[in-house]
Coordinates of C-alpha atoms in Angstrom, one line a residue:
M1369 CA 107.2 97.2 160.7
S1370 CA 107.4 94.1 159.3
I1371 CA 109.4 92.9 156.3
E1372 CA 107.9 90.2 153.6
L1373 CA 110.2 87.5 151.9
T1374 CA 109.4 85.4 149.0
K1375 CA 110.9 82.6 148.3
V1376 CA 109.2 79.1 147.5
Q1377 CA 110.5 76.9 145.0
S1378 CA 108.0 73.8 145.3
I1379 CA 105.6 72.8 148.9
Q1380 CA 105.5 70.1 150.0
S1381 CA 101.9 67.8 150.6
P1382 CA 100.6 65.9 153.7
G1383 CA 99.9 62.4 152.6
K1384 CA 97.0 60.3 154.9
D1385 CA 99.7 59.5 157.5
G1386 CA 100.7 63.6 158.2
I1387 CA 104.2 63.1 156.6
N1388 CA 104.8 64.7 153.8
N1389 CA 105.6 62.2 150.6
S1390 CA 104.6 64.3 147.5
T1391 CA 106.5 67.0 146.1
M1392 CA 103.7 69.3 144.3
P1393 CA 105.7 72.6 141.3
I1394 CA 104.2 75.6 141.1
L1395 CA 101.4 76.2 138.7
N1396 CA 102.5 78.6 136.2
G1397 CA 101.1 81.9 136.5
N1398 CA 99.5 81.8 140.0
E1399 CA 102.7 81.5 142.1
E1400 CA 101.2 84.3 144.8
S1401 CA 98.4 81.2 145.8
N1402 CA 101.0 78.7 146.8
R1403 CA 104.4 81.3 147.9
E1404 CA 105.7 81.0 151.4
K1405 CA 106.2 83.3 153.5
V1406 CA 108.1 84.4 155.9
I1407 CA 107.1 87.1 158.1
A1408 CA 109.6 89.3 160.3
D1409 CA 108.6 91.7 163.4
G1410 CA 109.7 93.7 164.9
N1411 CA 110.5 92.0 167.9
G1412 CA 112.4 89.8 165.8
Q1413 CA 110.4 87.0 165.7
I1414 CA 110.0 84.4 162.7
N1415 CA 106.3 83.4 161.5
V1416 CA 106.6 81.5 159.1
G1417 CA 102.9 79.7 156.9
F1418 CA 102.0 78.7 153.4
T1419 CA 99.1 80.2 152.0
E1420 CA 95.3 77.1 151.3
I1421 CA 95.5 76.2 148.3
P1422 CA 92.3 74.8 147.4
D1423 CA 91.8 71.6 145.9
S1424 CA 90.1 73.2 142.3
D1425 CA 92.7 74.5 141.8
L1426 CA 95.6 71.4 141.9
N1427 CA 95.4 70.2 138.1
C1428 CA 93.7 73.6 136.7
K1429 CA 95.4 75.6 134.7
P1430 CA 95.1 79.5 135.8
D1431 CA 92.5 82.1 135.2
P1432 CA 94.2 84.8 132.5
K1433 CA 91.4 87.0 134.0
R1434 CA 93.5 87.1 137.4
L1435 CA 96.9 88.2 135.2
E1436 CA 94.8 91.5 133.9
P1437 CA 94.8 94.3 135.4
E1438 CA 91.8 95.6 136.2
D1439 CA 90.2 98.7 134.1
P1440 CA 90.3 101.9 135.5
E1441 CA 86.4 103.2 136.9
P1442 CA 86.6 105.7 133.7
E1443 CA 86.4 109.4 134.8
E1444 CA 83.3 112.0 134.5
K1445 CA 83.3 114.2 132.0
S1446 CA 83.8 117.4 132.5
Y1447 CA 81.0 119.9 132.0
Y1448 CA 82.9 121.4 129.8
Q1449 CA 83.6 118.5 127.8
K1450 CA 79.8 116.8 127.8
A1451 CA 79.3 121.1 126.2
K1452 CA 82.4 121.0 123.3
P1453 CA 80.8 119.0 121.0
Y1454 CA 77.5 121.0 121.0
L1455 CA 79.9 124.3 121.0
C1456 CA 81.1 123.1 117.9
T1457 CA 77.8 122.4 116.8
G1458 CA 77.1 125.5 117.2
F1459 CA 80.1 127.8 115.8
Y1460 CA 80.4 126.1 112.8
I1461 CA 76.7 126.5 112.0
L1462 CA 77.4 130.4 112.8
L1463 CA 81.0 130.3 110.6
V1464 CA 78.4 128.7 107.6
I1465 CA 75.3 131.5 108.2
L1466 CA 77.6 134.9 108.4
Y1467 CA 79.1 133.4 105.4
L1468 CA 76.0 132.8 103.9
I1469 CA 75.4 137.2 104.0
Y1470 CA 79.0 137.5 103.0
F1471 CA 78.1 135.7 99.8
G1472 CA 74.5 137.2 99.5
W1473 CA 76.2 140.4 99.5
A1474 CA 78.9 139.8 97.2
M1475 CA 76.7 137.7 94.3
H1476 CA 74.7 141.4 95.0
F1477 CA 77.2 143.6 94.3
G1478 CA 79.4 142.1 91.4
Q1479 CA 76.5 140.1 89.5
G1480 CA 78.6 138.3 86.4
D1481 CA 80.9 139.3 86.6
G1482 CA 84.3 137.2 87.0
A1483 CA 85.4 137.5 90.7
S1484 CA 81.4 136.3 91.5
I1485 CA 81.9 133.7 89.2
C1486 CA 84.6 132.4 90.1
L1487 CA 83.3 132.4 94.4
L1488 CA 80.2 130.8 93.3
I1489 CA 83.3 127.6 92.0
L1490 CA 84.2 128.5 95.0
T1491 CA 81.5 128.2 97.6
L1492 CA 80.1 124.9 95.2
F1493 CA 83.5 122.8 95.6
A1494 CA 83.8 123.7 99.6
A1495 CA 80.0 122.6 100.0
F1496 CA 80.7 119.7 98.1
I1497 CA 83.6 118.7 100.3
I1498 CA 81.9 119.5 103.4
L1499 CA 78.5 117.3 102.5
Y1500 CA 81.3 114.6 101.7
H1501 CA 83.0 114.6 104.6
F1502 CA 79.8 115.2 106.4
L1503 CA 78.2 111.9 104.6
N1504 CA 81.5 110.1 105.2
N1505 CA 82.0 110.8 108.5
R1506 CA 78.4 110.5 109.9
L1507 CA 76.5 107.9 107.7
K1508 CA 80.1 106.0 106.6
L1509 CA 78.8 106.7 102.9
N1510 CA 82.4 104.8 101.1
D1511 CA 81.4 101.8 103.5
Q1512 CA 77.7 101.8 102.0
I1513 CA 78.6 102.6 98.6
A1514 CA 80.9 100.0 98.4
N1515 CA 78.4 97.5 100.6
N1516 CA 76.0 98.4 97.6
V1517 CA 77.3 98.4 94.9
S1518 CA 79.3 94.2 96.1
E1519 CA 75.9 93.0 96.1
R1520 CA 74.1 94.4 93.6
M1521 CA 76.1 93.9 90.8
Q1522 CA 76.4 90.9 92.0
T1523 CA 73.0 90.6 90.8
Y1524 CA 71.8 89.5 87.2
T1525 CA 69.8 93.0 87.6
G1526 CA 72.5 94.9 88.2
E1527 CA 74.4 93.5 86.2
K1528 CA 72.5 94.6 83.0
I1529 CA 72.1 97.7 84.1
R1530 CA 75.2 98.1 84.4
T1531 CA 76.2 96.8 80.9
Y1532 CA 73.1 99.2 79.6
C1533 CA 74.7 102.0 80.9
R1534 CA 78.5 101.2 79.4
W1535 CA 76.7 100.8 76.0
F1536 CA 75.2 104.0 75.6
M1537 CA 77.7 105.7 76.6
I1538 CA 79.9 103.6 74.2
A1539 CA 77.7 105.0 71.3
L1540 CA 77.5 108.8 72.6
A1541 CA 81.3 108.6 72.9
L1542 CA 81.3 106.6 69.2
A1543 CA 79.5 109.5 67.8
V1544 CA 80.4 112.3 69.3
V1545 CA 83.8 111.9 68.4
I1546 CA 83.2 110.2 64.7
W1547 CA 81.4 114.1 64.0
V1548 CA 85.1 115.9 65.1
I1549 CA 86.8 113.5 63.4
V1550 CA 84.5 114.3 60.3
E1551 CA 85.5 117.4 61.4
V1552 CA 88.8 117.6 60.9
A1553 CA 89.7 116.2 57.9
I1554 CA 86.3 119.1 56.4
K1555 CA 88.3 121.3 57.7
Q1556 CA 92.1 121.0 58.5
P1557 CA 93.3 117.6 56.9
N1558 CA 96.3 117.5 57.8
N1559 CA 95.3 116.9 61.4
L1560 CA 94.6 113.4 60.5
I1561 CA 98.4 112.6 60.5
S1562 CA 97.3 112.7 64.0
L1563 CA 94.9 110.2 64.1
A1564 CA 97.1 107.7 62.4
G1565 CA 100.2 108.5 65.1
L1566 CA 97.5 107.5 67.6
A1567 CA 96.6 104.3 65.5
F1568 CA 100.1 103.5 65.0
Y1569 CA 101.0 103.5 68.9
L1570 CA 97.7 101.4 69.6
I1571 CA 99.4 99.0 67.1
V1572 CA 102.8 98.5 68.0
F1573 CA 102.4 98.7 72.7
Y1574 CA 99.7 95.3 70.8
I1575 CA 102.6 94.0 69.1
F1576 CA 104.6 93.4 71.9
S1577 CA 101.8 92.8 74.9
V1578 CA 102.8 90.7 77.3
E1579 CA 99.4 88.6 76.8
R1580 CA 97.9 89.8 73.4
K1581 CA 94.4 87.3 74.1
K1582 CA 94.2 89.0 78.0
V1583 CA 94.3 92.3 76.6
K1584 CA 90.9 94.4 78.3
W1585 CA 89.8 96.0 75.3
Y1586 CA 87.1 98.0 76.9
T1587 CA 89.6 99.8 79.5
V1588 CA 91.8 100.5 76.3
F1589 CA 88.5 101.7 74.4
W1590 CA 87.6 103.5 77.4
G1591 CA 90.8 105.4 77.9
L1592 CA 91.0 107.1 75.0
M1593 CA 87.5 108.5 74.9
I1594 CA 87.8 109.8 78.2
Q1595 CA 91.3 111.9 75.9
L1596 CA 89.5 112.4 72.9
I1597 CA 85.5 114.3 75.1
M1598 CA 88.4 116.0 77.2
A1599 CA 90.9 117.5 74.3
I1600 CA 86.6 118.2 72.1
I1601 CA 85.9 120.5 75.1
I1602 CA 89.1 122.1 76.1
I1603 CA 90.1 122.4 73.0
R1604 CA 87.5 122.5 70.7
T1605 CA 85.1 123.7 72.4
Q1606 CA 84.9 128.1 73.1
A1607 CA 83.3 127.8 77.1
G1608 CA 85.7 124.5 78.0
Y1609 CA 88.9 126.7 76.5
D1610 CA 87.7 129.6 78.0
A1611 CA 87.2 127.4 81.4
F1612 CA 90.6 125.8 81.8
E1613 CA 91.9 129.2 80.7
F1614 CA 91.3 131.4 83.0
L1615 CA 91.5 128.5 85.6
G1616 CA 95.0 129.1 84.3
E1617 CA 95.2 132.6 84.7
Q1618 CA 94.3 131.8 88.3
V1619 CA 97.2 129.3 89.6
S1620 CA 99.1 131.5 87.5
D1621 CA 98.3 134.5 89.7
F1622 CA 98.1 132.4 92.7
L1623 CA 101.3 131.3 92.4
T1624 CA 103.0 134.5 91.9
H1625 CA 102.3 135.1 96.1
S1626 CA 105.5 133.2 96.4
D1627 CA 107.6 136.2 95.2
K1628 CA 106.3 137.9 98.4
G1629 CA 108.3 135.0 100.3
A1630 CA 110.8 135.3 98.2
E1631 CA 111.6 138.6 97.9
F1632 CA 111.4 138.6 101.7
V1633 CA 114.1 136.0 102.1
F1634 CA 116.7 136.7 99.5
G1635 CA 115.9 140.4 98.7
A1636 CA 114.8 143.0 96.4
K1637 CA 117.5 141.6 93.0
Y1638 CA 115.9 137.5 94.0
E1639 CA 114.8 137.5 89.5
D1640 CA 118.2 138.2 88.9
H1641 CA 118.8 134.1 89.7
L1642 CA 116.3 132.8 88.5
M1643 CA 115.6 129.6 89.2
A1644 CA 116.9 129.2 92.3
F1645 CA 115.5 133.1 94.1
K1646 CA 111.9 133.0 92.3
I1647 CA 110.6 129.0 90.7
F1648 CA 112.6 127.2 93.5
P1649 CA 110.3 128.9 96.3
T1650 CA 106.8 128.6 94.0
I1651 CA 107.7 124.9 93.9
V1652 CA 107.8 125.6 98.1
F1653 CA 105.0 127.7 98.1
F1654 CA 102.5 125.3 96.9
S1655 CA 103.5 122.1 98.7
S1656 CA 102.5 123.5 101.6
I1657 CA 99.9 124.7 100.1
M1658 CA 98.8 120.7 98.9
S1659 CA 99.9 119.5 102.0
M1660 CA 97.4 121.6 103.9
L1661 CA 94.8 120.9 101.0
Y1662 CA 95.3 116.9 102.4
Y1663 CA 95.0 117.4 106.0
L1664 CA 91.6 119.3 105.7
G1665 CA 91.2 116.5 103.7
V1666 CA 90.1 118.4 100.1
M1667 CA 92.4 116.5 98.8
Q1668 CA 90.9 112.9 99.3
A1669 CA 87.6 113.5 98.5
I1670 CA 88.9 114.8 94.7
V1671 CA 90.8 111.4 94.2
L1672 CA 87.9 109.8 95.4
V1673 CA 85.0 111.2 93.1
L1674 CA 87.8 111.1 90.4
G1675 CA 89.2 107.5 90.9
R1676 CA 85.5 106.1 91.6
S1677 CA 84.9 107.4 87.4
I1678 CA 87.4 106.1 86.2
S1679 CA 87.5 102.8 88.0
F1680 CA 83.3 102.5 86.6
C1681 CA 84.5 103.4 83.0
M1682 CA 87.8 102.0 82.7
D1683 CA 87.2 98.8 84.6
T1684 CA 89.3 99.2 86.6
T1685 CA 90.7 98.2 90.1
P1686 CA 90.8 100.7 93.2
A1687 CA 94.1 101.0 93.6
E1688 CA 95.0 101.7 90.5
S1689 CA 92.2 104.0 90.2
I1690 CA 93.4 106.6 93.1
T1691 CA 96.8 106.6 91.9
A1692 CA 96.2 107.5 88.3
A1693 CA 93.6 110.6 89.8
S1694 CA 95.6 111.5 92.4
N1695 CA 99.0 111.7 90.0
I1696 CA 97.1 114.7 88.7
F1697 CA 98.4 116.4 91.9
V1698 CA 100.6 114.9 93.2
G1699 CA 104.2 113.3 92.3
M1700 CA 105.1 109.7 91.3
T1701 CA 107.0 109.3 94.2
E1702 CA 103.9 110.7 96.8
S1703 CA 100.9 109.3 95.0
P1704 CA 101.2 105.3 96.3
L1705 CA 101.4 106.6 99.8
L1706 CA 97.3 106.7 99.7
V1707 CA 97.0 102.9 98.3
K1708 CA 100.5 102.1 101.0
P1709 CA 97.8 99.4 102.7
F1710 CA 97.2 97.4 98.4
L1711 CA 101.2 97.4 97.3
N1712 CA 102.1 94.0 98.8
D1713 CA 98.9 92.9 97.5
M1714 CA 98.4 94.0 93.8
T1715 CA 99.4 91.6 90.5
G1716 CA 101.8 92.9 88.5
S1717 CA 99.9 94.2 85.9
E1718 CA 98.9 96.8 88.2
L1719 CA 101.9 97.6 89.5
H1720 CA 102.8 98.6 86.0
A1721 CA 100.1 100.9 86.0
V1722 CA 100.8 102.4 88.7
M1723 CA 104.5 103.2 87.7
T1724 CA 103.1 104.6 84.2
G1725 CA 100.3 106.2 85.9
G1726 CA 103.9 108.0 87.7
F1727 CA 105.6 108.2 84.0
A1728 CA 103.4 110.5 82.5
T1729 CA 102.0 112.9 84.7
I1730 CA 103.4 115.5 86.7
S1731 CA 102.9 116.7 90.0
G1732 CA 100.9 120.0 90.8
S1733 CA 103.8 121.6 93.1
L1734 CA 106.1 122.1 89.7
L1735 CA 103.4 123.8 87.9
G1736 CA 104.7 127.0 89.1
F1737 CA 107.9 125.8 87.9
Y1738 CA 107.2 124.5 84.6
S1739 CA 104.5 127.7 83.6
N1740 CA 107.4 130.2 84.2
F1741 CA 109.4 128.6 81.0
G1742 CA 106.4 129.7 78.7
A1743 CA 104.7 126.6 78.7
K1744 CA 101.0 127.2 79.5
P1745 CA 99.4 126.4 82.3
Q1746 CA 95.6 125.5 80.2
H1747 CA 98.1 122.6 78.6
L1748 CA 99.7 121.6 81.4
L1749 CA 96.4 121.7 83.2
S1750 CA 94.2 119.5 80.7
A1751 CA 97.3 117.2 79.6
S1752 CA 97.6 115.8 83.0
V1753 CA 94.0 115.3 83.7
M1754 CA 93.8 114.0 79.6
S1755 CA 97.2 111.9 80.8
A1756 CA 96.4 109.8 83.0
P1757 CA 93.6 107.5 81.5
A1758 CA 95.8 107.1 78.6
A1759 CA 98.0 106.0 81.5
L1760 CA 96.0 102.9 82.4
A1761 CA 95.0 102.5 79.0
L1762 CA 98.5 102.0 77.4
S1763 CA 99.3 99.6 80.5
K1764 CA 96.6 97.4 80.5
L1765 CA 97.4 96.5 76.6
L1766 CA 100.9 96.7 77.2
Y1767 CA 100.5 94.4 80.5
P1768 CA 96.9 93.3 80.4
E1769 CA 96.2 91.1 83.7
T1770 CA 97.4 88.1 83.7
E1771 CA 96.3 87.1 87.9
I1772 CA 93.3 87.4 90.5
S1773 CA 93.3 90.9 92.1
K1774 CA 92.5 90.6 95.1
A1775 CA 90.9 94.5 95.0
S1776 CA 87.1 94.9 95.7
V1777 CA 85.4 97.6 96.0
K1778 CA 85.9 98.4 99.7
D1779 CA 88.9 99.5 99.5
Y1780 CA 88.1 103.6 98.4
G1781 CA 87.5 102.9 102.2
K1782 CA 90.8 102.6 103.2
I1783 CA 92.6 105.5 101.0
G1784 CA 96.1 107.2 103.1
K1785 CA 95.4 109.6 105.6
G1786 CA 98.8 111.9 106.9
S1787 CA 100.0 111.6 109.9
E1788 CA 99.7 115.7 110.6
K1789 CA 98.1 117.2 113.8
S1790 CA 97.1 120.7 113.3
L1791 CA 96.6 123.1 110.5
L1792 CA 99.8 124.7 111.5
D1793 CA 101.6 121.2 111.5
A1794 CA 100.5 120.2 107.5
A1795 CA 101.8 123.4 106.3
S1796 CA 104.9 123.1 108.3
R1797 CA 105.4 119.5 106.6
G1798 CA 104.4 120.6 103.5
A1799 CA 107.4 123.4 103.4
S1800 CA 109.6 120.7 104.6
Q1801 CA 109.2 118.1 102.0
A1802 CA 109.7 120.5 99.0
I1803 CA 113.3 120.9 101.0
K1804 CA 114.6 117.1 99.5
L1805 CA 112.0 118.2 96.0
V1806 CA 114.0 121.6 95.3
A1807 CA 117.2 120.0 96.4
N1808 CA 116.9 116.8 93.7
I1809 CA 115.5 119.4 91.1
G1810 CA 119.0 121.5 91.8
V1811 CA 121.1 119.0 91.8
N1812 CA 120.1 117.3 89.2
L1813 CA 119.8 119.8 86.6
I1814 CA 123.5 121.0 87.3
A1815 CA 124.5 117.6 87.5
F1816 CA 122.5 116.8 84.0
I1817 CA 123.2 120.3 82.0
S1818 CA 126.8 119.7 82.9
I1819 CA 127.0 115.6 81.5
L1820 CA 125.5 117.1 78.3
S1821 CA 128.4 120.1 77.5
F1822 CA 130.5 117.2 77.9
V1823 CA 129.1 114.5 75.8
N1824 CA 128.3 117.5 73.5
A1825 CA 131.9 118.8 73.3
V1826 CA 132.9 114.4 72.8
L1827 CA 130.2 114.6 69.9
M1828 CA 131.9 117.5 68.7
W1829 CA 134.9 117.0 68.1
L1830 CA 134.3 113.1 67.0
G1831 CA 132.6 114.8 64.4
D1832 CA 135.7 117.2 63.7
R1833 CA 137.9 114.2 63.0
V1834 CA 135.6 113.5 59.5
H1835 CA 134.3 117.0 58.8
I1836 CA 130.9 116.4 60.2
E1837 CA 129.9 119.5 61.8
K1838 CA 128.4 120.4 64.9
L1839 CA 127.7 116.4 65.9
T1840 CA 125.6 117.1 68.9
F1841 CA 123.0 115.0 70.8
E1842 CA 120.3 117.0 70.6
K1843 CA 121.3 116.6 66.8
I1844 CA 120.9 112.5 67.1
C1845 CA 118.4 112.8 68.5
S1846 CA 116.4 115.1 66.6
Y1847 CA 117.2 113.2 63.7
V1848 CA 116.7 109.5 65.0
L1849 CA 113.2 110.7 66.8
Y1850 CA 111.8 112.3 64.1
P1851 CA 109.0 110.1 63.2
I1852 CA 108.1 110.3 66.5
A1853 CA 107.4 114.0 66.6
F1854 CA 105.5 113.9 63.3
L1855 CA 103.3 111.4 63.8
M1856 CA 102.2 113.6 66.6
G1857 CA 100.8 116.2 64.1
T1858 CA 103.9 118.7 64.8
A1859 CA 104.5 121.0 61.6
Q1860 CA 106.9 119.4 59.0
D1861 CA 109.1 122.4 59.7
D1862 CA 109.1 122.0 63.1
C1863 CA 110.0 118.2 63.6
L1864 CA 113.0 118.2 64.0
Q1865 CA 113.3 120.2 67.3
V1866 CA 110.5 118.7 68.2
A1867 CA 112.0 115.7 68.5
E1868 CA 115.2 117.2 69.6
L1869 CA 113.2 118.9 72.8
I1870 CA 111.3 114.6 73.2
G1871 CA 115.1 113.1 72.9
T1872 CA 116.1 115.8 75.5
K1873 CA 113.3 115.2 77.9
T1874 CA 113.4 111.4 78.3
F1875 CA 117.0 110.9 77.8
L1876 CA 118.1 113.3 79.6
N1877 CA 114.4 114.9 82.3
E1878 CA 111.6 117.5 81.2
M1879 CA 112.8 120.0 83.1
I1880 CA 116.0 120.6 80.8
A1881 CA 113.7 119.9 77.8
Y1882 CA 110.7 122.9 78.9
S1883 CA 113.3 125.3 79.6
R1884 CA 114.9 124.3 75.6
L1885 CA 110.8 125.2 74.8
K1886 CA 111.2 128.6 76.2
K1887 CA 113.7 130.0 74.1
F1888 CA 111.0 129.6 71.2
V1889 CA 108.4 130.5 72.9
D1890 CA 110.5 133.5 73.7
N1891 CA 111.9 133.6 69.8
R1892 CA 108.0 133.5 68.5
R1893 CA 106.9 136.0 70.7
I1894 CA 110.1 138.2 69.8
F1895 CA 109.1 137.7 65.8
D1896 CA 105.1 139.1 66.7
N1897 CA 106.4 141.8 68.4
Y1898 CA 108.8 143.0 65.8
T1899 CA 106.1 142.3 62.4
N1900 CA 103.1 144.6 63.7
Y1901 CA 105.3 146.9 64.8
Y1902 CA 107.0 147.6 62.2
N1903 CA 104.1 145.7 60.1
M1904 CA 106.2 144.1 58.1
T1905 CA 105.8 139.5 57.4
D1906 CA 109.5 139.6 54.8
D1907 CA 111.7 142.2 56.6
W1908 CA 113.7 139.5 58.3
T1909 CA 116.2 137.2 57.3
Q1910 CA 116.7 133.0 58.2
I1911 CA 120.2 131.6 58.5
G1912 CA 119.8 127.9 58.9
R1913 CA 117.6 128.1 62.2
D1914 CA 118.5 130.9 63.2
I1915 CA 116.3 134.7 61.9
F1916 CA 118.0 137.9 61.5
L1917 CA 115.4 141.2 61.7
N1918 CA 117.1 143.2 60.4
Q1919 CA 114.7 146.5 61.3
T1920 CA 115.8 145.7 65.0
G1921 CA 119.5 143.8 64.4
T1922 CA 118.8 140.9 66.5
T1923 CA 119.0 137.2 66.1
L1924 CA 116.6 134.6 66.9
V1925 CA 119.5 131.6 67.7
G1926 CA 117.5 128.5 66.7
G1927 CA 114.3 130.4 65.4
I1928 CA 111.2 130.1 65.6
M1929 CA 108.0 127.6 65.8
E1930 CA 104.6 127.5 65.0
V1931 CA 102.1 128.0 67.1
R1932 CA 100.1 124.3 66.6
S1933 CA 103.8 122.9 66.9
E1934 CA 104.4 125.1 71.0
I1935 CA 101.0 123.1 71.5
I1936 CA 101.9 119.9 71.1
S1937 CA 104.9 120.1 72.4
T1938 CA 103.8 121.1 75.4
Y1939 CA 101.7 117.7 76.2
A1940 CA 104.4 115.5 75.3
L1941 CA 107.2 116.7 77.6
C1942 CA 103.8 117.0 80.4
G1943 CA 105.6 114.0 81.8
F1944 CA 108.0 112.2 84.7
A1945 CA 109.0 109.5 82.2
N1946 CA 112.9 109.4 81.7
I1947 CA 115.7 107.4 82.5
G1948 CA 116.5 109.1 85.7
S1949 CA 112.4 108.8 87.1
M1950 CA 112.9 105.0 87.0
G1951 CA 115.7 105.1 89.7
I1952 CA 113.4 107.6 91.5
V1953 CA 110.9 105.2 91.0
L1954 CA 112.9 101.1 92.0
G1955 CA 113.9 103.0 94.9
G1956 CA 110.6 104.4 96.3
L1957 CA 108.0 101.7 95.6
T1958 CA 110.5 98.8 97.0
I1959 CA 110.7 100.5 99.7
L1960 CA 106.9 100.9 100.3
A1961 CA 106.0 97.0 98.6
P1962 CA 109.7 94.8 99.6
Q1963 CA 107.9 91.5 98.3
K1964 CA 107.2 93.0 94.9
R1965 CA 110.6 93.8 94.8
D1966 CA 112.0 91.7 92.1
I1967 CA 108.7 92.5 90.0
I1968 CA 108.9 96.0 89.7
A1969 CA 112.7 95.8 89.1
Q1970 CA 111.3 93.7 86.0
T1971 CA 108.4 96.2 84.7
V1972 CA 109.8 98.9 85.5
V1973 CA 111.6 99.7 82.2
R1974 CA 107.7 98.8 80.3
A1975 CA 106.6 101.1 82.8
M1976 CA 109.0 104.4 81.4
I1977 CA 107.8 103.4 77.7
A1978 CA 104.3 103.6 78.8
G1979 CA 104.5 106.7 80.5
N1980 CA 106.5 108.3 77.3
V1981 CA 103.8 106.9 75.0
A1982 CA 101.0 108.1 77.3
C1983 CA 102.5 111.2 76.8
F1984 CA 102.9 111.3 72.9
L1985 CA 99.7 110.3 72.5
T1986 CA 97.9 113.0 74.7
A1987 CA 99.7 115.1 71.5
C1988 CA 97.9 112.8 69.4
I1989 CA 95.1 114.0 70.5
A1990 CA 95.5 116.7 70.5
G1991 CA 97.0 117.4 67.4
L1992 CA 94.3 115.8 66.5
M1993 CA 91.7 118.4 67.8
I1994 CA 93.8 122.2 67.5
Y1995 CA 91.8 124.7 65.1
Q1996 CA 93.6 127.5 63.6

């Protein structure tokens, strides 16, 4: 047995006469080559020796490769590991074959019915998602598209083709819009008030623009055109209306599955506490589903396709287009996560566009929440889709690009992804993430409704001192915001009620506003049932805003609104733009982009206003297209 002891600080180099006359320090990083070895054997004999140092090493730096550990030899793969890719491929092929067999039988036995059409749409959609991911993962489709587009668009021919395509699309869009406006003017001239409101908002935003000379009118124009074309498809055409109505019904039916979970947890009488035990579970259920879709890559594929389409039409950057598309499905704090790598490099105009898009739309997880308040799902869906391009258009009008953007087409391949490990993990995380959302909604409703009650009590007390009866916050808003409601095309008799809802949404939040809208929707349903049942149209008495039904003795508090006004209100309220949301956006974005804190803080108010007006713009276009 021997023990090796190491203790060397320097070694002596012998001179020509055999005497040590120079000292050589230890070479940095090569201590092993010049250390002194003291070896003690089992008999106590001590031997001292030095490791020989080659002359070539005395004045040379150590080779860094000597310090790196040698790579271990790769282990030979097992038979299962080698066969796993082939087994997985075979399994997927078998699943596809089995599904095609099922699909063929299902279409054969249910020819032409609604369920068969739904199955066909879902199958085509699933095929698109699978094909997209196959091309992207195996062939790197995103990178190829980005490289080809960036190279070809730099050439004269590519830019010329792009210009011709855009001018053709502009001419076609203008022709369709002019035809629709002329038709509206002939059949329902009152709808043109909404067109005047649209022009009014654009003029005001141009006046208050940060840099009017820098406004890119092409982007503004296409934002409005996309809105108008979608409104024509959804509202003016029977096929489009039926499609969105069918989609809305399917979404409503889908969200009712959350009732089973609510009943299991809270008991059979869970509907006695509508908000806490029926509506909140809907948010948890939908959040879990959305998380699963993100894990599967479904949402990323949809967002990228929509984002590229928006970018091509409106000439916006990838980050702006991706967030605008994602805001249709997720909230204003989740959509920036998709473009997190770019946030610190964004210009002020790009950040303003990201915030505006978040304020102008609602998240998909709250779709069921608002539909439970009487808002029709098809109008909520179309409002979110239409407000996305409107938000970009108004953002670029109010805060046009004044800097050089670092964005490129290749950014589409860098979209953010989740960290979930499995589909089950994604479902669990989605449900857990909904806890914060549900808690935030609940405490905000408690706080704001309580504050509103206190403010109204103070206002009524102050009003009584000067003989003004029932002076409330809602009453003040109804008069101050009356012009906004009127310019959206609301029926004149309903302008005060709609203005009241807009004020509630802007200064409190959209949840309280939709709960107030539910009262008018319910009153309308009761009134229609009453007149149809008794076959009378005048057997009721109006007292102020309230309506008293003589036959049943029922009082409809607050009265009713026309269907047109209800639809316009649904579009106008469909967004997160309110004072409280500014704090949420400010806190969320400054964490993701700390270097842009000052710019975000300076532009968040402008973005909130732009988001609100984007909702009003969508309501104007809906008011222009509504046909009764």
